[in-house]
Coordinates of C-alpha atoms in Angstrom, one line a residue:
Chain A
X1 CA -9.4 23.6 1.5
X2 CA -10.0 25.7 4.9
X3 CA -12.7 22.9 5.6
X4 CA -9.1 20.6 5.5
X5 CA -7.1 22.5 8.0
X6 CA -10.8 22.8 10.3
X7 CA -10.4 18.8 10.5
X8 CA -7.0 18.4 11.2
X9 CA -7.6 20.4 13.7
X10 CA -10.3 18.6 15.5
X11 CA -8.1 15.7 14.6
X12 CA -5.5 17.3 16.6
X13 CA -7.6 18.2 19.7
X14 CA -8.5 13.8 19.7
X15 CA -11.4 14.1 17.7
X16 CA -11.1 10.8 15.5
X17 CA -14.1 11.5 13.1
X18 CA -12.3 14.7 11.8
X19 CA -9.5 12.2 11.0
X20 CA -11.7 9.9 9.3
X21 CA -13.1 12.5 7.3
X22 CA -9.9 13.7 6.0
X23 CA -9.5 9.8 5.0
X24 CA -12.5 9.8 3.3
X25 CA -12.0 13.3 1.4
X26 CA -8.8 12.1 0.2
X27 CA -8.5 8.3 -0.2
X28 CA -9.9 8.0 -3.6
X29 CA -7.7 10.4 -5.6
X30 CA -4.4 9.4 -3.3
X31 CA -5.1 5.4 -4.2
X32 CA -5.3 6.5 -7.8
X33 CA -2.3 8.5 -7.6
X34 CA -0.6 5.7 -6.0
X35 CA -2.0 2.7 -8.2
X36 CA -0.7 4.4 -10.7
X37 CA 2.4 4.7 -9.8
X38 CA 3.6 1.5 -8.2
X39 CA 1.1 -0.1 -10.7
X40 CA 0.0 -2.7 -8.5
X41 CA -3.2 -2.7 -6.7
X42 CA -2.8 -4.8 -3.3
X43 CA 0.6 -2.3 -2.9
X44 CA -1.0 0.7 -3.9
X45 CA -4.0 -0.2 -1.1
X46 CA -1.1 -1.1 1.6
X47 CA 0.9 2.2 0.2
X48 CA -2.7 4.5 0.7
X49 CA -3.1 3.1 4.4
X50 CA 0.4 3.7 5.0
X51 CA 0.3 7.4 4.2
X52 CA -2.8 7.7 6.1
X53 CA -1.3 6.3 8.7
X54 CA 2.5 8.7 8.6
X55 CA 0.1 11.8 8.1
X56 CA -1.7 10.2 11.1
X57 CA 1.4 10.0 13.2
X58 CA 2.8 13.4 12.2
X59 CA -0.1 15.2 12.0
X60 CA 1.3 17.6 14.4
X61 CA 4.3 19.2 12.1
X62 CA 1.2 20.1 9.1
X63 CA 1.3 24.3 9.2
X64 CA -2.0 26.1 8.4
X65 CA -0.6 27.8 6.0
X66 CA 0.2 25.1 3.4
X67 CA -2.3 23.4 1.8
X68 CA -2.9 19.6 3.4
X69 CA -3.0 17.7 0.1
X70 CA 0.2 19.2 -0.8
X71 CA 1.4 17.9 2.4
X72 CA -0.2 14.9 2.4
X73 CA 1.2 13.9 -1.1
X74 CA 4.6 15.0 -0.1
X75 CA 4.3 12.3 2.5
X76 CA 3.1 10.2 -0.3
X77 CA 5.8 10.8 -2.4
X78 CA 8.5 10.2 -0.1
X79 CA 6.6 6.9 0.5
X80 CA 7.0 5.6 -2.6
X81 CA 10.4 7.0 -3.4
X82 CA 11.7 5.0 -0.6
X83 CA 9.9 2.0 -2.4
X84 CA 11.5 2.4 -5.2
X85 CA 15.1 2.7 -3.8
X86 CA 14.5 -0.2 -1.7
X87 CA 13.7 -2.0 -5.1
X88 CA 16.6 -0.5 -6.5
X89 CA 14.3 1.3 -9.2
X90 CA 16.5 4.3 -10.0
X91 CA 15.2 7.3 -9.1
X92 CA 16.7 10.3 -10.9
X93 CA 16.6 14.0 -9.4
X94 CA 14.8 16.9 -10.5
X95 CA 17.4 19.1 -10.6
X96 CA 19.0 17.5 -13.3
X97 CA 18.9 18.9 -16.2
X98 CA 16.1 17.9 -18.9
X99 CA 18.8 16.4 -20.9
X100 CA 18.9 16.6 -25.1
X101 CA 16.1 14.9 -25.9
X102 CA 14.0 16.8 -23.8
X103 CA 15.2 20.3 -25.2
X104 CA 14.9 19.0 -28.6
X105 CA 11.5 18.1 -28.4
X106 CA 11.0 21.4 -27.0
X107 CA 12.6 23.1 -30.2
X108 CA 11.0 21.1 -32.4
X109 CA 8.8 23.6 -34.9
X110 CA 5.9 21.4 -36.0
X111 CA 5.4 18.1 -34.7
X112 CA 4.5 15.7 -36.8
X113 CA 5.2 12.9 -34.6
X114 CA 2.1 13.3 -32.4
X115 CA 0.8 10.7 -35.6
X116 CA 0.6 8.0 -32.8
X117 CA -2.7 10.1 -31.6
X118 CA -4.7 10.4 -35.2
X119 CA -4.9 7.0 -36.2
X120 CA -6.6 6.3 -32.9
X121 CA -9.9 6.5 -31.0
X122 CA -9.8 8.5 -27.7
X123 CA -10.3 5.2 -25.8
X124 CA -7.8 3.4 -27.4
X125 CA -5.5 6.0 -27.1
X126 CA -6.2 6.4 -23.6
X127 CA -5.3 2.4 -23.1
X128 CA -2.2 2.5 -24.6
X129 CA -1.3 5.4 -22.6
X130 CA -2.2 3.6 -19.5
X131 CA 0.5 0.9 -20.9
X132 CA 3.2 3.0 -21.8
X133 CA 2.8 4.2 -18.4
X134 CA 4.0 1.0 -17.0
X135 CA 7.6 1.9 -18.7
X136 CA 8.0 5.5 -18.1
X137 CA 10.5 5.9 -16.0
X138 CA 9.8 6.5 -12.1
X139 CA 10.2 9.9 -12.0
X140 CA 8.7 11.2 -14.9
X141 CA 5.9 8.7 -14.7
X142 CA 5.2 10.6 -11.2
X143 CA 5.4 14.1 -12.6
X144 CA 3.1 12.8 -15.0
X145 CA 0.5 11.7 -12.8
X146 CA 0.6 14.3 -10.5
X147 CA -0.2 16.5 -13.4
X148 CA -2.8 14.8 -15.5
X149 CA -4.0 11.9 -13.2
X150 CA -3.7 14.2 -9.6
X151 CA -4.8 17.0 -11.5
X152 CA -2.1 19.3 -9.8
X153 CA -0.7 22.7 -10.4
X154 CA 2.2 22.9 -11.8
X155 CA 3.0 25.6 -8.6
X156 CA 1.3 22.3 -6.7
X157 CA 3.6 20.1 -8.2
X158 CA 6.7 22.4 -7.8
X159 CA 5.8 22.8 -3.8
X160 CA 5.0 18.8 -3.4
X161 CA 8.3 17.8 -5.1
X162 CA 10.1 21.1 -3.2
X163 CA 11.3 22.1 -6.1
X164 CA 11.0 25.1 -9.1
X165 CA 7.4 25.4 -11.1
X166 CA 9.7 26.2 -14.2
X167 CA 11.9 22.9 -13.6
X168 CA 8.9 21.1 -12.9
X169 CA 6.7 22.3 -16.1
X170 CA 9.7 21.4 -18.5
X171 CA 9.9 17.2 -17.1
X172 CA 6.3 17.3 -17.0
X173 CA 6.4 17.8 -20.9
X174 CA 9.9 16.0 -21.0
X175 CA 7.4 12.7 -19.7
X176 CA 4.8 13.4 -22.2
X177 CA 7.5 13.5 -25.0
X178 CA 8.9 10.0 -23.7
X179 CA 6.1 8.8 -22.9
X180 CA 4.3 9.4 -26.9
X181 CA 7.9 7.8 -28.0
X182 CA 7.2 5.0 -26.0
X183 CA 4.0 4.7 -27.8
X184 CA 5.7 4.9 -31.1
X185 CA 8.6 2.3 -30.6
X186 CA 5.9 -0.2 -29.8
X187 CA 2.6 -0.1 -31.4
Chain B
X1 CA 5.3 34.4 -36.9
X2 CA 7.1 31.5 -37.0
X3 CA 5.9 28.4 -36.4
X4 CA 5.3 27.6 -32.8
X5 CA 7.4 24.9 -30.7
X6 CA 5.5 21.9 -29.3
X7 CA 5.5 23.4 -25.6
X8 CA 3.8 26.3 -27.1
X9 CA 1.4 24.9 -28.0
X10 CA 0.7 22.8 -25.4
X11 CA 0.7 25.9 -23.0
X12 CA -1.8 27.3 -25.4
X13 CA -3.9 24.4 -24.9
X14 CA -3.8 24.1 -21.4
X15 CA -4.6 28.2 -21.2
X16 CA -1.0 29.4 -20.0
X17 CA -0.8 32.0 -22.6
X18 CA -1.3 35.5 -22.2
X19 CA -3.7 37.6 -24.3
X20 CA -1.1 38.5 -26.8
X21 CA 0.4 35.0 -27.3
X22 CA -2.3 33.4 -27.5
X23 CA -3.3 36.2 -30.6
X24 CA -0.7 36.0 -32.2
X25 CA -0.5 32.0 -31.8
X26 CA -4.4 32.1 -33.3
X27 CA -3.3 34.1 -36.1
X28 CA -0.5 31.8 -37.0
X29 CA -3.1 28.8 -36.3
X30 CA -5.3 30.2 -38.9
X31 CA -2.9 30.4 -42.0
X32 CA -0.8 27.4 -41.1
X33 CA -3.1 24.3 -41.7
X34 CA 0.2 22.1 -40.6
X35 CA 0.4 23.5 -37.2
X36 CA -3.4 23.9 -37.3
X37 CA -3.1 19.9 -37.2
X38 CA -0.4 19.6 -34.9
X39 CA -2.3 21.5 -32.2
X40 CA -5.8 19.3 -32.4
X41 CA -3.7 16.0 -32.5
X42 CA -2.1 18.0 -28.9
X43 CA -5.2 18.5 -28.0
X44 CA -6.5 15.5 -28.2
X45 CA -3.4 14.0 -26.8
X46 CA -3.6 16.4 -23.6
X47 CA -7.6 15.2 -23.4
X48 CA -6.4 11.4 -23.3
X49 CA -3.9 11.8 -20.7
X50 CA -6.4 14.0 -18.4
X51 CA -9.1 11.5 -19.0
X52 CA -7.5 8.1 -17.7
X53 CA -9.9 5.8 -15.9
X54 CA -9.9 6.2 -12.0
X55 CA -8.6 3.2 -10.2
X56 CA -11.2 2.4 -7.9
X57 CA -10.7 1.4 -3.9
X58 CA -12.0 -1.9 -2.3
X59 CA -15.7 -0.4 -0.5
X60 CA -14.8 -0.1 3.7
X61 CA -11.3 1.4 2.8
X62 CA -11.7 4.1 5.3
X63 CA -12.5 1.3 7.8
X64 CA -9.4 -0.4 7.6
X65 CA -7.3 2.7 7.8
X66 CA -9.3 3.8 11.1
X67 CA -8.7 0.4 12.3
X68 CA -5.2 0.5 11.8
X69 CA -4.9 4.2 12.8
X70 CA -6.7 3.5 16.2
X71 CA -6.0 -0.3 17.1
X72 CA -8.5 -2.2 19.4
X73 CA -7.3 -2.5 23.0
X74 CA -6.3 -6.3 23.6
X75 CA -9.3 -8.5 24.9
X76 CA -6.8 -10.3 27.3
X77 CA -7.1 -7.1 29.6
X78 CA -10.9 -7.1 29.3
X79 CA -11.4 -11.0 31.0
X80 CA -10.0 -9.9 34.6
X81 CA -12.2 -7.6 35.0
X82 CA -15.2 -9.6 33.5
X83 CA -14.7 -12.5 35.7
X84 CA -14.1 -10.8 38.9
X85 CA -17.6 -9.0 38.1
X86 CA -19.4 -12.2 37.3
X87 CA -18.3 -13.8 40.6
X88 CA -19.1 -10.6 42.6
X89 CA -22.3 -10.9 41.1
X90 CA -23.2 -14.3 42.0
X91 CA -21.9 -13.9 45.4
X92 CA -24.3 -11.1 45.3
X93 CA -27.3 -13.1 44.6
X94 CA -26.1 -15.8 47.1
X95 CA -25.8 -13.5 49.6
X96 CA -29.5 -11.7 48.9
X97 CA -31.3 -15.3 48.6
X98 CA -29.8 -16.5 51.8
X99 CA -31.4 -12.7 53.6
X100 CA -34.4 -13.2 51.7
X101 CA -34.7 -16.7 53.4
X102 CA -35.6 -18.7 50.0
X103 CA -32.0 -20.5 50.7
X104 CA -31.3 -21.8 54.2
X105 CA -27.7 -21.4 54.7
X106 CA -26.4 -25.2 56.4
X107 CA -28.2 -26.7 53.7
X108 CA -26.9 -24.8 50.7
X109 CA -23.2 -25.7 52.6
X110 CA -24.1 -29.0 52.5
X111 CA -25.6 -29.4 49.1
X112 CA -22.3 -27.5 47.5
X113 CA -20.0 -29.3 50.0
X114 CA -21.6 -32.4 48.2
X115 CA -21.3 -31.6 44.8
X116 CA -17.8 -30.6 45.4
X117 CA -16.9 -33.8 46.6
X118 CA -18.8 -36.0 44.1
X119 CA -17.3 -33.8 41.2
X120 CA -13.8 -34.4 42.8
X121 CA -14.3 -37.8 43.1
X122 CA -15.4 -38.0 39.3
X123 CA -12.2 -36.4 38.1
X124 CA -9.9 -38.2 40.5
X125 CA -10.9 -41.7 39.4
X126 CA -11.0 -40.1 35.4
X127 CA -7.4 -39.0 36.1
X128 CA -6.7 -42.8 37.8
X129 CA -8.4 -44.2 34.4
X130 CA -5.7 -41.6 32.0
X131 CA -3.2 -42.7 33.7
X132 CA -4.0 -46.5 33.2
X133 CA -3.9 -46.0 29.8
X134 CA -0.8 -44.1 29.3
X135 CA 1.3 -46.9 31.7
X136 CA -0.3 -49.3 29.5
X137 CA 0.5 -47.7 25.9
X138 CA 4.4 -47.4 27.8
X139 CA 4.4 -51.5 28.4
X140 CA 3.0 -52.0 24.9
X141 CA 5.8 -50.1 23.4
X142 CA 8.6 -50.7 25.4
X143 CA 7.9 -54.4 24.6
X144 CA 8.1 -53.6 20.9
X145 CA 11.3 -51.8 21.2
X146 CA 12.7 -55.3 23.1
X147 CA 11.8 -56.9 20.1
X148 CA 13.2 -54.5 17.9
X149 CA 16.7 -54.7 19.8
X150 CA 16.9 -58.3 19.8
X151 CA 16.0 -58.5 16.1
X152 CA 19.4 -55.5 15.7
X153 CA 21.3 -57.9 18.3
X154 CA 20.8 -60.9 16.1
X155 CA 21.3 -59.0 12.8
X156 CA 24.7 -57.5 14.1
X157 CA 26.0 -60.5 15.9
X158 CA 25.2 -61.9 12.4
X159 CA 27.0 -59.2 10.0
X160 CA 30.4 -57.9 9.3
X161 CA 31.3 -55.5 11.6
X162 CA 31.3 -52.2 8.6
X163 CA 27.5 -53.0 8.2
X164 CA 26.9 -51.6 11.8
X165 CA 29.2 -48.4 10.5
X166 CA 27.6 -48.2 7.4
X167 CA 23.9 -48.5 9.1
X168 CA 25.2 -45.6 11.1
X169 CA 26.6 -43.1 8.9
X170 CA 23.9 -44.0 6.9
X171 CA 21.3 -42.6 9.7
X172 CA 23.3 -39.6 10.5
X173 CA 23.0 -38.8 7.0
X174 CA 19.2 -39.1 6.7
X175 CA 19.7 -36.7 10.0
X176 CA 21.2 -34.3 8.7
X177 CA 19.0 -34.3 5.4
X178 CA 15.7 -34.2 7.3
X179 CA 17.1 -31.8 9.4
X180 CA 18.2 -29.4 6.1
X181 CA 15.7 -30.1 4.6
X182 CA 13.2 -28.5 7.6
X183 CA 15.8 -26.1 8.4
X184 CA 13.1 -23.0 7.7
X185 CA 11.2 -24.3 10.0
X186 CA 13.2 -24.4 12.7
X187 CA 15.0 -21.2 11.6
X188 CA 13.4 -18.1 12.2
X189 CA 13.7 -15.1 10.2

């Protein structure tokens, strides 16, 4: 991660092969972060250029002492968000509350609805998953990805989305919950 | 213990529990064959959604961004420059030949002088010959129009006088069709 704040800052001082490092470090996991959220290839490409291109333009206001993917998926974040409103694609906040179907799933003892996983191989599973996907809504389909898709921390997630790792731990497992409900409604 | 809430044992499955919880959570995992069977169908479920296939990019990716990022100068700027080096280079060479004595000077006036004259010549009379043609294209169409008047002349003189108001409104309409009709094209967004 040091090696990341070593080339922004030879990107800083002019040197455009530091840039196009960082670009080549990161553009892999940020298009499949993208992709899957806009879930369209040609937008996800022309979204993965355009946050290269803001990080790019503002590279000056990235501090040291954060770490530049959580930076550079903030801008990424923000990039899409703005896609969405202009769509008109609600986007609800974080800071509402996880709502009663996501503390009841919580409470839950034993779940016995996780049936939608035994009756399936792993790669079917994993397809169907990529489906429901589609219909999750923004939000959590984001929280989602950054998590299991990004990989991310759930302190990771917490400081790209600015908000708290507790909040952010609870809607990642509120998007799971929808998300295997999903999956049940429609086989 | 009782017997652990979903997000339990998720968080035991993902390694988020301390020593003690995660004990305790073992020990409950080994009497309780239900929740023993709730957590590997979690498990499996957490394994899925960490293991979706990546979304590959197009190979040259990085090129388009560092194209984008760092734009080309324009080539317009470059052709000033070129050309003002090309003919300082051939006046150059003109100017060693003619020291060098290979070229005598009155004759290499002469000889250009020449093929100045003979190449304006060429493109005068060219030019004389375009011309020609166009005046000639005018007459041919200018007598067609004549025709086409009279032909309207003896048609009107011929109807009753609404067909000439009809054929009118009739043409303005077309007009305006055509013209709505192409309206993007003349419109820009």
């Amino acid at each position: 991660m040091s090696e990341d704040r070593e080339l922004v800052k030879h990107a800083l001082q002019g040197d455009r092969n530091a840039f196009e490092m960082l670009v080549l470090r990161h553009q892999q996991p940020l298009f499949n972060y993208l992709g899957r959220l806009v879930g369209e290839r040609e937008t996800a490409l022309d979204f993965t250029q355009e946050v290269f291109l803001r990080a790019f333009a503002k590279l000056e206001s990235f501090r040291p002492e954060y770490k530049f993917t959580t930076w550079l998926y903030r801008i990424a974040s923000n990039c899409v968000i703005d896609h969405w409103r202009k769509k008109n694609i609600p986007c609800l906040s974080l800071d509402r509350s996880s709502g009663p179907d996501g503390e009841d799933a919580q409470r839950q003892a034993v779940d016995p609805s996780l049936s939608v996983v035994a009756g399936l191989e792993q790669a079917e599973l994993r397809e169907r998953i990529e489906r429901g996907l589609e219909r999750l809504p923004p939000e959590l389909r984001e929280l989602f990805v950054l998590r299991h898709v990004s990989g991310f921390s759930y302190d990771e997630i917490a400081a790209i989305k600015g908000q708290p790792s507790g909040t952010v731990k609870s809607r990642v497992f509120q998007a799971k919950e929808t998300l295997r409900r999903m999956m049940e409604e429609t086989p | 213990m009782k017997c652990p809430t979903p997000d339990l044992l998720e968080d035991y499955a993902e390694g988020f529990l301390s020593g003690t919880e995660a004990r305790e959570l073992e020990a409950h995992l080994g009497r309780c064959a239900a929740c023993r069977q709730a957590f590997e169908a979690r498990k499996r479920w957490l394994e899925a959604c960490g293991s979706l296939p990546a979304l590959m990019l197009p190979p040259g990716f990085a090129q388009r961004v560092m194209a984008a990022a760092f734009p080309r100068p324009r080539r317009r700027r470059r052709l000033l420059p070129a050309l003002a080096a090309g003919l300082a280079s051939l006046s150059l060479i003109a100017v060693l030949l003619i020291a060098a004595g290979v070229c005598n000077l009155p004759d290499l006036m002469t000889g250009s002088g020449r093929m100045l004259w003979r190449g304006l010549h060429v493109s005068a009379s060219l030019g004389a010959k375009v011309v020609a043609g166009l005046m000639a294209m005018l007459k041919a169409a200018a007598q067609i129009l004549r025709l086409v008047w009279g032909a309207i002349e003896i048609l009107t003189a011929a109807a009753p006088p609404q067909v000439p108001v009809l054929a009118l409104a009739s043409l303005l309409v077309l007009a305006g069709i055509f013209v709505f009709g192409f309206r993007k094209s003349f419109i820009r967004r």
